[in-house]
């Protein structure tokens, strides 16, 4: 059966009958599968259990401070040093936070909203604040913008990243555009890696808003699965143009060690990070430093971290293979589904025929498979083509994943056929 | 030498000469002592090392969730249950946070500032927001209010807590008064415990602002040192008057286990906590749940926690004794210094002659003893009488504390004598 949008009504009718019967058979299996979020599997987490069981020789860190006590607002030096080497960011420009980089992002936006950035007007005092949102993108970024009442502008992406002609034109003309949301490597959900040229254009572009801020959420910065794609160092490029303070860089070990107790970081240019440190001093007594010391002690060096990521990559690759092989075998010669082939990250992004994503997700849910809501990868949950679905293969065991993909492909076809039938 | 404000000029001149010589002798010792912050001593922290070394049988919590992974936004159930029993607050009305209750307080205020409370106007949209500040109080509370540009109004305290006649009158008339900062048990720095009547009046009073919020920072809720003072349960009283949503209750284990990796909590009435949970869902992926599970596993029950606090209380009592005995021996029959005699908490609050606190702190600093800045316990760092000094005896070892108190008493007298000399 080589179904496509060109299939005749007869073929569609016949396919529909078959698909309904397959669907009902799977429905009777009462599946209970969840592929909605990018959650690490238990086996991935087990690789980091040493963090929880390792013996700390001392609670005094390399600066001579007792990590059990108050102090060290910006995070322990050994942890800042580790990430400095790993990411190529100056140590003094890094602050280590708690276990949620999303929380650091929210707080950073909240601070500019409440107090402004480096002397500019607080965003809460403006009639209108807009954010550029490369799509498809990370739903929780968009939720933050929506919470603050920002107007979100969709920016299309191709294999090199966001459409920079469009971005440059918009930010040059409109000073109410205050920011841009980027997941520059193995983007969520498209798996897109920003090219060197795109990164340089983001660093160099002229912006009407002097407080324009790039949320550089490098969430998958070392999450290679098939090939190791190299991301340009945005701070190196920004320093050429004097725009380091434009960049707020985020990273975390949520998907390296444990989402429930990783460490996150924020980094920026000299002036912006100084301001953030000052406001941190009012906001908190500091973050969990024992967890920082444990995380450091487990990895010690960037090499230790990359060694660990190889093991994780192997585990993820097995899952990605299941998804991609199944999609190949079912849709290789069909136009009912298109998908990306990411080199890393956590997701595979698929595109159904226009108008079929919601129905596909609904059909799957009725059969016991929870997918991320259709449209979630777009601001306001509104995919203009109702086409994109995010597949998050990390959590289910391989056998479950195979069942889930079997069902998923039937749902894609059934939704498409129903759409095409006259 | 029984110096007092009634001493003759001759006596003062003679005392001055002696004090200067004592002071210079101590100065030559090149002391290096810090009593500026309420930091636990290393020996106190050691009592909780089991939290860091205990073996967790499983990472699956009582709800069946893997604490290493995403999820459980409001904190693991066993932790909420523990604090529910300890503090007499309904489990569902508690959210467990990270290691900083100050951060929870800041975030709570920031949310009302940005988004309003339960449908009211965001505080950022108002011309004026005022907060009532019982004094002397906690400097970091005041720093938060200052960061947000709130006008702070001093509320005098007596041994029963804030002057409630004044509070009731103000909040009834002025709808720009949006909140009140309370450390209701063993207050920082006065060691004052709010009486049952004061707690009930805070719960029952009529407020012009419908979004009036009490920051109930029960930071020393189980930190008994001499006697166990019982604080009325403000939620029980608030439920009589339907004002539960007025109360934001905070607690933490910063000074029970480790400031660097304790757990904090926020609790409120049904509607207010629902709103907070919803906004938490945008703000973060959740807090460090492994630390929550470790903390729970170390204590297991409120009784386990109280047993632990007895040991801590014994340690602190030794330090408090040093301070109080020295003050007794030097100033019992003098009016140059008054002080409180707290039953618990972390601080001893002293009052010099008016106009002598800053000079006392300066003299001590010049001699190598760092005290909390004079005036820190008042909004804007402005003690109207320049009289209050906060003594934080927990951190230095007993021998150092004795030296520090020796020097402190000389500085108090020297500053007073200089003031009194014509």
mmCIF file of C-alpha atoms in Angstrom, chain B residues 63-200:
data_model
loop_
_atom_site.group_PDB
_atom_site.id
_atom_site.type_symbol
_atom_site.label_atom_id
_atom_site.label_comp_id
_atom_site.label_asym_id
_atom_site.label_seq_id
_atom_site.Cartn_x
_atom_site.Cartn_y
_atom_site.Cartn_z
ATOM 1 C CA UNK B 63 3.768 8.441 44.825
ATOM 2 C CA UNK B 64 5.629 6.092 42.469
ATOM 3 C CA UNK B 65 7.638 8.871 40.793
ATOM 4 C CA UNK B 66 11.346 8.741 40.075
ATOM 5 C CA UNK B 67 12.725 11.716 41.977
ATOM 6 C CA UNK B 68 15.697 11.882 39.607
ATOM 7 C CA UNK B 69 13.421 12.763 36.702
ATOM 8 C CA UNK B 70 11.051 15.592 35.772
ATOM 9 C CA UNK B 71 7.756 16.040 37.536
ATOM 10 C CA UNK B 72 6.228 16.605 40.992
ATOM 11 C CA UNK B 73 6.170 20.374 40.704
ATOM 12 C CA UNK B 74 4.902 20.937 44.244
ATOM 13 C CA UNK B 75 7.510 18.762 45.947
ATOM 14 C CA UNK B 76 7.488 15.093 46.905
ATOM 15 C CA UNK B 77 4.529 14.020 48.993
ATOM 16 C CA UNK B 78 6.584 12.581 51.872
ATOM 17 C CA UNK B 79 8.268 15.955 52.347
ATOM 18 C CA UNK B 80 4.993 17.867 52.203
ATOM 19 C CA UNK B 81 3.549 15.400 54.696
ATOM 20 C CA UNK B 82 6.467 15.819 57.097
ATOM 21 C CA UNK B 83 6.124 19.598 57.157
ATOM 22 C CA UNK B 84 2.352 19.361 57.269
ATOM 23 C CA UNK B 85 2.600 17.413 60.514
ATOM 24 C CA UNK B 86 5.388 19.565 61.893
ATOM 25 C CA UNK B 87 3.684 22.903 61.263
ATOM 26 C CA UNK B 88 -0.005 22.022 61.279
ATOM 27 C CA UNK B 89 -0.635 23.086 57.688
ATOM 28 C CA UNK B 90 -2.705 21.074 55.213
ATOM 29 C CA UNK B 91 -0.468 19.017 52.927
ATOM 30 C CA UNK B 92 -2.129 20.219 49.719
ATOM 31 C CA UNK B 93 -1.523 23.823 50.715
ATOM 32 C CA UNK B 94 2.251 23.336 50.887
ATOM 33 C CA UNK B 95 4.737 23.592 48.033
ATOM 34 C CA UNK B 96 8.314 22.477 48.696
ATOM 35 C CA UNK B 97 10.906 24.704 47.033
ATOM 36 C CA UNK B 98 14.660 24.794 46.712
ATOM 37 C CA UNK B 99 17.151 25.678 49.406
ATOM 38 C CA UNK B 100 16.177 29.316 49.879
ATOM 39 C CA UNK B 101 12.965 30.525 51.511
ATOM 40 C CA UNK B 102 14.193 34.058 50.782
ATOM 41 C CA UNK B 103 13.992 33.135 47.100
ATOM 42 C CA UNK B 104 10.413 31.896 47.589
ATOM 43 C CA UNK B 105 9.538 35.179 49.309
ATOM 44 C CA UNK B 106 11.128 37.247 46.541
ATOM 45 C CA UNK B 107 9.354 35.216 43.863
ATOM 46 C CA UNK B 108 6.002 35.518 45.631
ATOM 47 C CA UNK B 109 6.308 39.287 45.840
ATOM 48 C CA UNK B 110 7.554 39.457 42.247
ATOM 49 C CA UNK B 111 4.504 37.501 41.030
ATOM 50 C CA UNK B 112 2.054 39.911 42.669
ATOM 51 C CA UNK B 113 4.144 42.798 41.369
ATOM 52 C CA UNK B 114 4.005 41.455 37.811
ATOM 53 C CA UNK B 115 0.615 39.744 37.640
ATOM 54 C CA UNK B 116 -1.423 40.783 40.665
ATOM 55 C CA UNK B 117 -2.997 38.496 43.229
ATOM 56 C CA UNK B 118 -6.169 36.565 42.429
ATOM 57 C CA UNK B 119 -7.338 39.058 39.836
ATOM 58 C CA UNK B 120 -6.224 42.284 41.511
ATOM 59 C CA UNK B 121 -4.145 44.958 39.754
ATOM 60 C CA UNK B 122 -0.442 44.068 39.439
ATOM 61 C CA UNK B 123 1.515 46.108 41.971
ATOM 62 C CA UNK B 124 3.811 47.282 39.165
ATOM 63 C CA UNK B 125 0.845 49.195 37.706
ATOM 64 C CA UNK B 126 0.199 51.165 40.899
ATOM 65 C CA UNK B 127 1.668 54.569 41.689
ATOM 66 C CA UNK B 128 2.526 53.556 45.220
ATOM 67 C CA UNK B 129 2.888 50.296 47.110
ATOM 68 C CA UNK B 130 3.600 50.284 50.835
ATOM 69 C CA UNK B 131 4.708 47.514 53.164
ATOM 70 C CA UNK B 132 4.503 47.441 56.936
ATOM 71 C CA UNK B 133 7.823 46.581 58.531
ATOM 72 C CA UNK B 134 7.876 45.619 62.199
ATOM 73 C CA UNK B 135 11.223 46.878 63.526
ATOM 74 C CA UNK B 136 13.843 45.908 64.235
ATOM 75 C CA UNK B 137 13.500 43.296 61.497
ATOM 76 C CA UNK B 138 15.273 41.170 58.912
ATOM 77 C CA UNK B 139 17.491 43.235 56.619
ATOM 78 C CA UNK B 140 17.043 40.983 53.596
ATOM 79 C CA UNK B 141 13.261 41.374 53.755
ATOM 80 C CA UNK B 142 13.772 45.102 53.582
ATOM 81 C CA UNK B 143 16.216 44.790 50.685
ATOM 82 C CA UNK B 144 13.534 43.005 48.655
ATOM 83 C CA UNK B 145 11.000 45.777 49.334
ATOM 84 C CA UNK B 146 13.588 48.377 48.402
ATOM 85 C CA UNK B 147 14.388 46.533 45.145
ATOM 86 C CA UNK B 148 10.701 46.738 44.192
ATOM 87 C CA UNK B 149 10.464 50.399 45.175
ATOM 88 C CA UNK B 150 7.931 49.796 47.946
ATOM 89 C CA UNK B 151 7.595 52.443 50.632
ATOM 90 C CA UNK B 152 8.413 50.834 53.968
ATOM 91 C CA UNK B 153 6.627 51.923 57.120
ATOM 92 C CA UNK B 154 8.249 51.188 60.474
ATOM 93 C CA UNK B 155 5.999 49.423 62.986
ATOM 94 C CA UNK B 156 7.345 49.405 66.553
ATOM 95 C CA UNK B 157 7.377 46.087 68.385
ATOM 96 C CA UNK B 158 7.006 45.236 72.040
ATOM 97 C CA UNK B 159 7.420 41.847 73.714
ATOM 98 C CA UNK B 160 4.146 40.641 72.141
ATOM 99 C CA UNK B 161 5.000 41.570 68.572
ATOM 100 C CA UNK B 162 4.077 44.510 66.321
ATOM 101 C CA UNK B 163 1.952 47.416 67.581
ATOM 102 C CA UNK B 164 -1.375 46.072 66.317
ATOM 103 C CA UNK B 165 -3.350 49.227 67.067
ATOM 104 C CA UNK B 166 -1.113 51.027 64.616
ATOM 105 C CA UNK B 167 -1.207 48.172 62.081
ATOM 106 C CA UNK B 168 -5.000 47.855 62.163
ATOM 107 C CA UNK B 169 -5.499 51.583 61.735
ATOM 108 C CA UNK B 170 -3.092 51.810 58.789
ATOM 109 C CA UNK B 171 -4.324 48.801 56.804
ATOM 110 C CA UNK B 172 -7.961 49.766 57.290
ATOM 111 C CA UNK B 173 -7.484 53.216 55.806
ATOM 112 C CA UNK B 174 -4.823 52.861 53.139
ATOM 113 C CA UNK B 175 -5.361 50.481 50.226
ATOM 114 C CA UNK B 176 -1.833 51.089 48.935
ATOM 115 C CA UNK B 177 -0.552 49.080 51.898
ATOM 116 C CA UNK B 178 -0.187 45.689 50.273
ATOM 117 C CA UNK B 179 1.756 43.705 52.778
ATOM 118 C CA UNK B 180 3.430 43.156 56.106
ATOM 119 C CA UNK B 181 6.723 41.400 56.871
ATOM 120 C CA UNK B 182 6.597 39.080 59.868
ATOM 121 C CA UNK B 183 9.127 36.789 61.516
ATOM 122 C CA UNK B 184 6.643 35.706 64.150
ATOM 123 C CA UNK B 185 8.759 33.458 66.370
ATOM 124 C CA UNK B 186 12.144 34.457 67.810
ATOM 125 C CA UNK B 187 12.196 37.384 65.414
ATOM 126 C CA UNK B 188 15.363 38.446 63.638
ATOM 127 C CA UNK B 189 16.962 40.269 65.405
ATOM 128 C CA UNK B 190 14.765 41.016 68.432
ATOM 129 C CA UNK B 191 13.939 37.427 69.424
ATOM 130 C CA UNK B 192 10.336 38.534 69.849
ATOM 131 C CA UNK B 193 7.504 35.972 69.781
ATOM 132 C CA UNK B 194 4.114 37.127 68.542
ATOM 133 C CA UNK B 195 1.420 36.568 71.182
ATOM 134 C CA UNK B 196 -1.744 34.611 70.357
ATOM 135 C CA UNK B 197 -3.677 37.868 70.400
ATOM 136 C CA UNK B 198 -1.318 39.501 67.900
ATOM 137 C CA UNK B 199 -1.528 36.496 65.563
ATOM 138 C CA UNK B 200 -5.318 36.538 65.744
#
